[in-house]
CSV table of C-alpha atoms in Angstrom, one decimal:
chain,number,residue,atom,x,y,z
A,1,MET,CA,-93.8,15.8,85.8
A,2,ASP,CA,-97.2,16.0,84.1
A,3,THR,CA,-98.6,12.8,82.8
A,4,ILE,CA,-101.5,11.3,80.9
A,5,ASP,CA,-102.0,7.7,81.8
A,6,ILE,CA,-103.8,5.4,79.3
A,7,LYS,CA,-105.0,2.1,80.5
A,8,SER,CA,-107.3,-0.6,79.1
A,9,THR,CA,-111.0,-0.3,80.0
A,10,ALA,CA,-112.5,-3.2,81.9
A,11,ASN,CA,-115.1,-5.5,80.4
A,12,VAL,CA,-114.8,-4.2,76.8
A,13,ASN,CA,-114.1,-5.9,73.5
A,14,PRO,CA,-110.3,-5.8,73.1
A,15,GLU,CA,-110.5,-6.2,69.4
A,16,LEU,CA,-111.7,-2.5,69.2
A,17,GLY,CA,-108.7,-1.2,71.0
A,18,LYS,CA,-110.6,0.6,73.7
A,19,ARG,CA,-109.2,2.5,76.6
A,20,THR,CA,-109.8,5.1,79.2
A,21,TRP,CA,-107.7,8.2,79.9
A,22,GLU,CA,-106.7,9.7,83.2
A,23,VAL,CA,-105.5,13.3,82.9
A,24,GLN,CA,-103.4,14.1,85.9
A,25,ASP,CA,-102.0,17.5,84.8
A,26,SER,CA,-103.3,20.0,82.2
A,27,ASP,CA,-99.9,21.4,81.2
A,28,ASN,CA,-98.8,18.3,79.2
A,29,LEU,CA,-102.3,18.1,77.8
A,30,ARG,CA,-102.0,21.6,76.3
A,31,LYS,CA,-98.7,20.8,74.8
A,32,ILE,CA,-100.0,17.5,73.3
A,33,ALA,CA,-103.1,19.3,72.0
A,34,ARG,CA,-100.9,21.5,69.8
A,35,LEU,CA,-99.1,18.6,68.1
A,36,PRO,CA,-101.8,17.8,65.4
A,37,SER,CA,-101.8,21.5,64.3
A,38,GLN,CA,-98.0,21.5,64.2
A,39,TRP,CA,-98.1,18.3,62.2
A,40,SER,CA,-100.7,19.8,59.8
A,41,GLN,CA,-98.4,22.7,59.2
A,42,ASN,CA,-95.5,20.3,58.5
A,43,PHE,CA,-97.7,18.6,56.0
A,44,MET,CA,-98.3,21.9,54.2
A,45,LEU,CA,-94.5,22.4,54.0
A,46,SER,CA,-93.7,18.8,52.9
A,47,THR,CA,-93.0,17.5,49.4
A,48,ILE,CA,-96.6,16.1,49.3
A,49,ILE,CA,-97.7,19.6,48.4
A,50,THR,CA,-96.8,21.2,45.1
A,51,THR,CA,-97.9,23.9,42.7
A,52,ASP,CA,-99.5,22.9,39.3
A,53,SER,CA,-99.3,24.7,36.0
A,54,LYS,CA,-102.2,26.9,37.0
A,55,ASN,CA,-100.4,28.0,40.1
A,56,ARG,CA,-102.7,26.1,42.4
A,57,SER,CA,-101.5,24.2,45.5
A,58,VAL,CA,-102.2,20.6,45.0
A,59,ILE,CA,-101.1,17.1,46.1
A,60,ASN,CA,-97.9,16.1,44.5
A,61,SER,CA,-98.7,12.9,42.4
A,62,LYS,CA,-95.1,11.6,42.6
A,63,ALA,CA,-95.0,12.0,46.4
A,64,LEU,CA,-98.4,10.4,46.7
A,65,ALA,CA,-97.2,7.4,44.6
A,66,GLU,CA,-94.4,6.8,47.1
A,67,ILE,CA,-96.8,7.1,50.0
A,68,THR,CA,-99.1,4.6,48.3
A,69,LYS,CA,-96.2,2.1,47.9
A,70,LEU,CA,-95.6,2.3,51.7
A,71,ILE,CA,-99.3,1.9,52.4
A,72,ASN,CA,-99.5,-1.1,50.2
A,73,ARG,CA,-96.4,-2.7,51.6
A,74,ILE,CA,-97.6,-2.3,55.2
A,75,ASP,CA,-101.1,-3.7,54.1
A,76,SER,CA,-99.5,-6.7,52.5
A,77,GLY,CA,-97.2,-7.4,55.4
A,78,LEU,CA,-100.0,-7.1,58.0
A,79,ASN,CA,-102.1,-9.6,56.0
A,80,LEU,CA,-99.3,-12.1,56.0
A,81,ILE,CA,-98.6,-11.8,59.8
A,82,LEU,CA,-102.3,-11.9,60.7
A,83,LYS,CA,-102.7,-15.2,58.8
A,84,GLY,CA,-99.8,-16.8,60.6
A,85,LYS,CA,-98.3,-17.2,64.0
A,86,ARG,CA,-95.3,-16.1,66.1
A,87,THR,CA,-92.4,-17.0,63.9
A,88,PRO,CA,-88.9,-15.4,63.6
A,89,GLU,CA,-89.8,-14.4,60.0
A,90,ASN,CA,-93.1,-12.7,61.1
A,91,ILE,CA,-91.3,-11.0,64.0
A,92,LYS,CA,-88.8,-9.6,61.6
A,93,LEU,CA,-91.5,-8.6,59.1
A,94,PHE,CA,-93.4,-6.7,61.9
A,95,GLU,CA,-90.2,-4.7,62.6
A,96,ASP,CA,-89.9,-3.9,58.9
A,97,ILE,CA,-93.6,-2.8,58.9
A,98,LYS,CA,-93.1,-0.5,61.9
A,99,ASN,CA,-90.1,1.1,60.1
A,100,ASP,CA,-92.2,1.6,57.0
A,101,PHE,CA,-94.9,3.2,59.1
A,102,LEU,CA,-92.5,5.6,60.7
A,103,ASP,CA,-91.2,6.5,57.2
A,104,LEU,CA,-94.8,7.0,56.1
A,105,VAL,CA,-95.9,9.3,58.9
A,106,ASN,CA,-92.6,11.2,58.9
A,107,ASN,CA,-93.0,11.9,55.1
A,108,LEU,CA,-96.4,13.3,55.9
A,109,GLY,CA,-95.0,15.7,58.4
A,110,ILE,CA,-95.9,13.8,61.6
A,111,ASN,CA,-93.0,13.7,64.1
A,112,PHE,CA,-93.0,10.2,65.4
A,113,ASP,CA,-90.4,7.6,66.3
A,114,ASN,CA,-90.0,4.1,67.6
A,115,ASP,CA,-90.3,5.2,71.3
A,116,ALA,CA,-93.6,6.9,70.6
A,117,LEU,CA,-94.8,4.0,68.6
A,118,THR,CA,-93.9,1.5,71.3
A,119,TYR,CA,-95.8,3.7,73.8
A,120,LEU,CA,-98.8,3.9,71.6
A,121,LEU,CA,-99.0,0.2,70.9
A,122,GLY,CA,-98.6,-0.6,74.6
A,123,SER,CA,-101.5,1.7,75.5
A,124,ILE,CA,-104.0,-0.1,73.4
A,125,SER,CA,-105.6,-3.3,74.8
A,126,THR,CA,-106.0,-6.0,72.1
A,127,LYS,CA,-106.2,-9.7,71.9
A,128,GLU,CA,-102.8,-10.1,70.2
A,129,SER,CA,-104.0,-13.0,68.0
A,130,THR,CA,-100.6,-13.7,66.5
A,131,GLY,CA,-98.6,-13.9,69.8
A,132,ILE,CA,-96.5,-11.0,68.6
A,133,ASP,CA,-96.7,-8.0,70.9
A,134,GLY,CA,-98.3,-5.0,69.2
A,135,VAL,CA,-99.5,-6.5,66.0
A,136,ASP,CA,-103.2,-6.2,66.6
A,137,ALA,CA,-102.8,-2.8,68.2
A,138,PHE,CA,-100.8,-1.7,65.1
A,139,ASN,CA,-103.5,-3.1,62.8
A,140,LEU,CA,-106.0,-0.9,64.6
A,141,ILE,CA,-104.1,2.4,64.4
A,142,PHE,CA,-103.1,1.7,60.8
A,143,ARG,CA,-106.3,0.6,59.2
A,144,THR,CA,-109.3,0.4,61.6
A,145,LYS,CA,-112.6,1.2,60.0
A,146,ASN,CA,-114.2,2.0,63.3
A,147,THR,CA,-116.3,5.1,63.1
A,148,ASP,CA,-118.1,4.9,66.5
A,149,SER,CA,-116.0,5.8,69.5
A,150,LYS,CA,-118.9,5.9,72.0
A,151,ASN,CA,-117.3,3.0,73.9
A,152,GLY,CA,-113.8,4.2,73.6
A,153,ALA,CA,-112.9,2.6,70.3
A,154,ALA,CA,-110.0,4.0,68.3
A,155,ILE,CA,-111.2,5.7,65.1
A,156,ASN,CA,-109.9,7.6,62.0
A,157,SER,CA,-106.9,5.4,61.1
A,158,ILE,CA,-103.9,6.3,59.0
A,159,ARG,CA,-104.9,4.0,56.1
A,160,ASN,CA,-108.7,4.6,56.0
A,161,SER,CA,-108.9,8.2,57.0
A,162,VAL,CA,-105.7,10.2,56.6
A,163,TYR,CA,-104.6,8.5,53.4
A,164,GLU,CA,-108.0,8.5,51.9
A,165,ASN,CA,-108.4,12.2,52.5
A,166,ILE,CA,-105.1,12.8,50.7
A,167,ARG,CA,-106.2,10.7,47.8
A,168,ALA,CA,-109.5,12.6,47.6
A,169,MET,CA,-107.6,15.9,47.5
A,170,ALA,CA,-105.4,14.6,44.8
A,171,ALA,CA,-108.3,13.4,42.7
A,172,ASN,CA,-110.1,16.7,43.1
A,173,LYS,CA,-107.0,18.8,42.5
A,174,THR,CA,-107.7,20.8,45.6
A,175,LEU,CA,-106.5,20.9,49.2
A,176,VAL,CA,-110.0,20.5,50.5
A,177,THR,CA,-112.2,17.5,50.7
A,178,LYS,CA,-115.1,16.1,52.7
A,179,PHE,CA,-115.0,13.1,55.1
A,180,ARG,CA,-118.4,11.8,56.3
A,181,GLY,CA,-119.9,15.2,55.7
A,182,VAL,CA,-117.1,17.1,57.4
A,183,THR,CA,-114.9,19.5,55.4
A,184,ILE,CA,-111.2,18.6,55.7
A,185,SER,CA,-108.6,21.1,54.6
A,186,ALA,CA,-104.9,20.3,54.1
A,187,ASP,CA,-103.8,22.9,56.6
A,188,LYS,CA,-105.8,21.0,59.3
A,189,ILE,CA,-105.5,17.5,57.9
A,190,PHE,CA,-104.4,16.0,61.2
A,191,ASN,CA,-106.8,17.9,63.4
A,192,TYR,CA,-109.5,15.5,64.7
A,193,TYR,CA,-111.9,16.6,67.4
A,194,ASN,CA,-112.6,13.1,68.7
A,195,PRO,CA,-110.1,12.2,71.5
A,196,ASN,CA,-110.1,8.6,70.2
A,197,SER,CA,-108.9,9.5,66.8
A,198,VAL,CA,-105.6,7.8,66.0
A,199,LEU,CA,-103.8,11.1,65.4
A,200,ASN,CA,-104.8,12.3,68.9
A,201,LEU,CA,-103.6,9.0,70.3
A,202,MET,CA,-100.3,9.5,68.4
A,203,ALA,CA,-100.0,13.0,69.8
A,204,ILE,CA,-100.3,11.7,73.4
A,205,ALA,CA,-97.8,9.0,72.7
A,206,TYR,CA,-95.3,11.5,71.3
A,207,GLY,CA,-95.9,14.0,74.0
A,208,GLU,CA,-95.4,11.4,76.7
A,209,THR,CA,-92.2,10.1,75.3
A,210,HIS,CA,-90.7,13.5,74.4
A,211,PRO,CA,-91.2,15.8,77.4
A,212,THR,CA,-89.8,19.3,76.9
A,213,PRO,CA,-86.7,20.2,79.0
A,214,GLU,CA,-88.8,22.8,81.0
A,215,GLU,CA,-90.7,19.9,82.5
A,216,PHE,CA,-87.4,18.8,84.3
A,217,SER,CA,-86.2,22.3,85.3
A,218,VAL,CA,-85.6,23.3,88.8
A,219,THR,CA,-84.8,26.8,90.2
A,220,GLY,CA,-81.2,27.4,91.1
A,221,ALA,CA,-79.8,29.3,94.0
A,222,ASP,CA,-79.7,32.5,92.0
A,223,GLY,CA,-83.3,32.2,90.8
A,224,SER,CA,-82.4,30.9,87.3
A,225,LEU,CA,-83.7,27.7,85.8
A,226,VAL,CA,-81.4,24.7,85.9
A,227,TYR,CA,-81.9,21.7,83.6
A,228,PRO,CA,-80.5,18.5,85.2
A,229,ILE,CA,-80.8,16.6,81.9
A,230,THR,CA,-79.8,17.4,78.4
């Protein structure tokens, strides 16, 4: 089965969530590379897009308000956890935060689930300051402000890149905006060229935890494909 192994990079600052990638087979990479485009098309078909009185495709203000609630709730919860320690209350709060995150990205058209999120958080090397596995890694993918990935740092987070692009589109009443001088259109909103962009890391995590049935197929006696799993 084709795999892409992600492991922590030696002698780097773990607070930046740096890693190296070992690509062992190109088939899975091609499948994974298609995911951001598929998610962008899902975004265009989601309730976040609507038509205004002038028959223009724009961001749905009501849907954006619901997304903003989730963003703010995750923000607030993270702030509480990062100020504290490993307690039963904070462990439960982190589970709630992860569920809110999955609701958030699913509402945006990003197919992602707990298995993929667990894989993603486990692939990022962080200091885990709270003693709760995954908190610091989650903080990075959700709201890192890193813009320099030269040393392998994760960049373009959900909170400070994706969400801000959607807000800018809503404010401008158009499905096109600019982010750091680069034009971003809604139909390619999740397409980031940098491999360390959070959306690309999410695509790897989803692809690795959701292999297609063909990857497990074998050729039967009559030459047909047989799938030993369902």
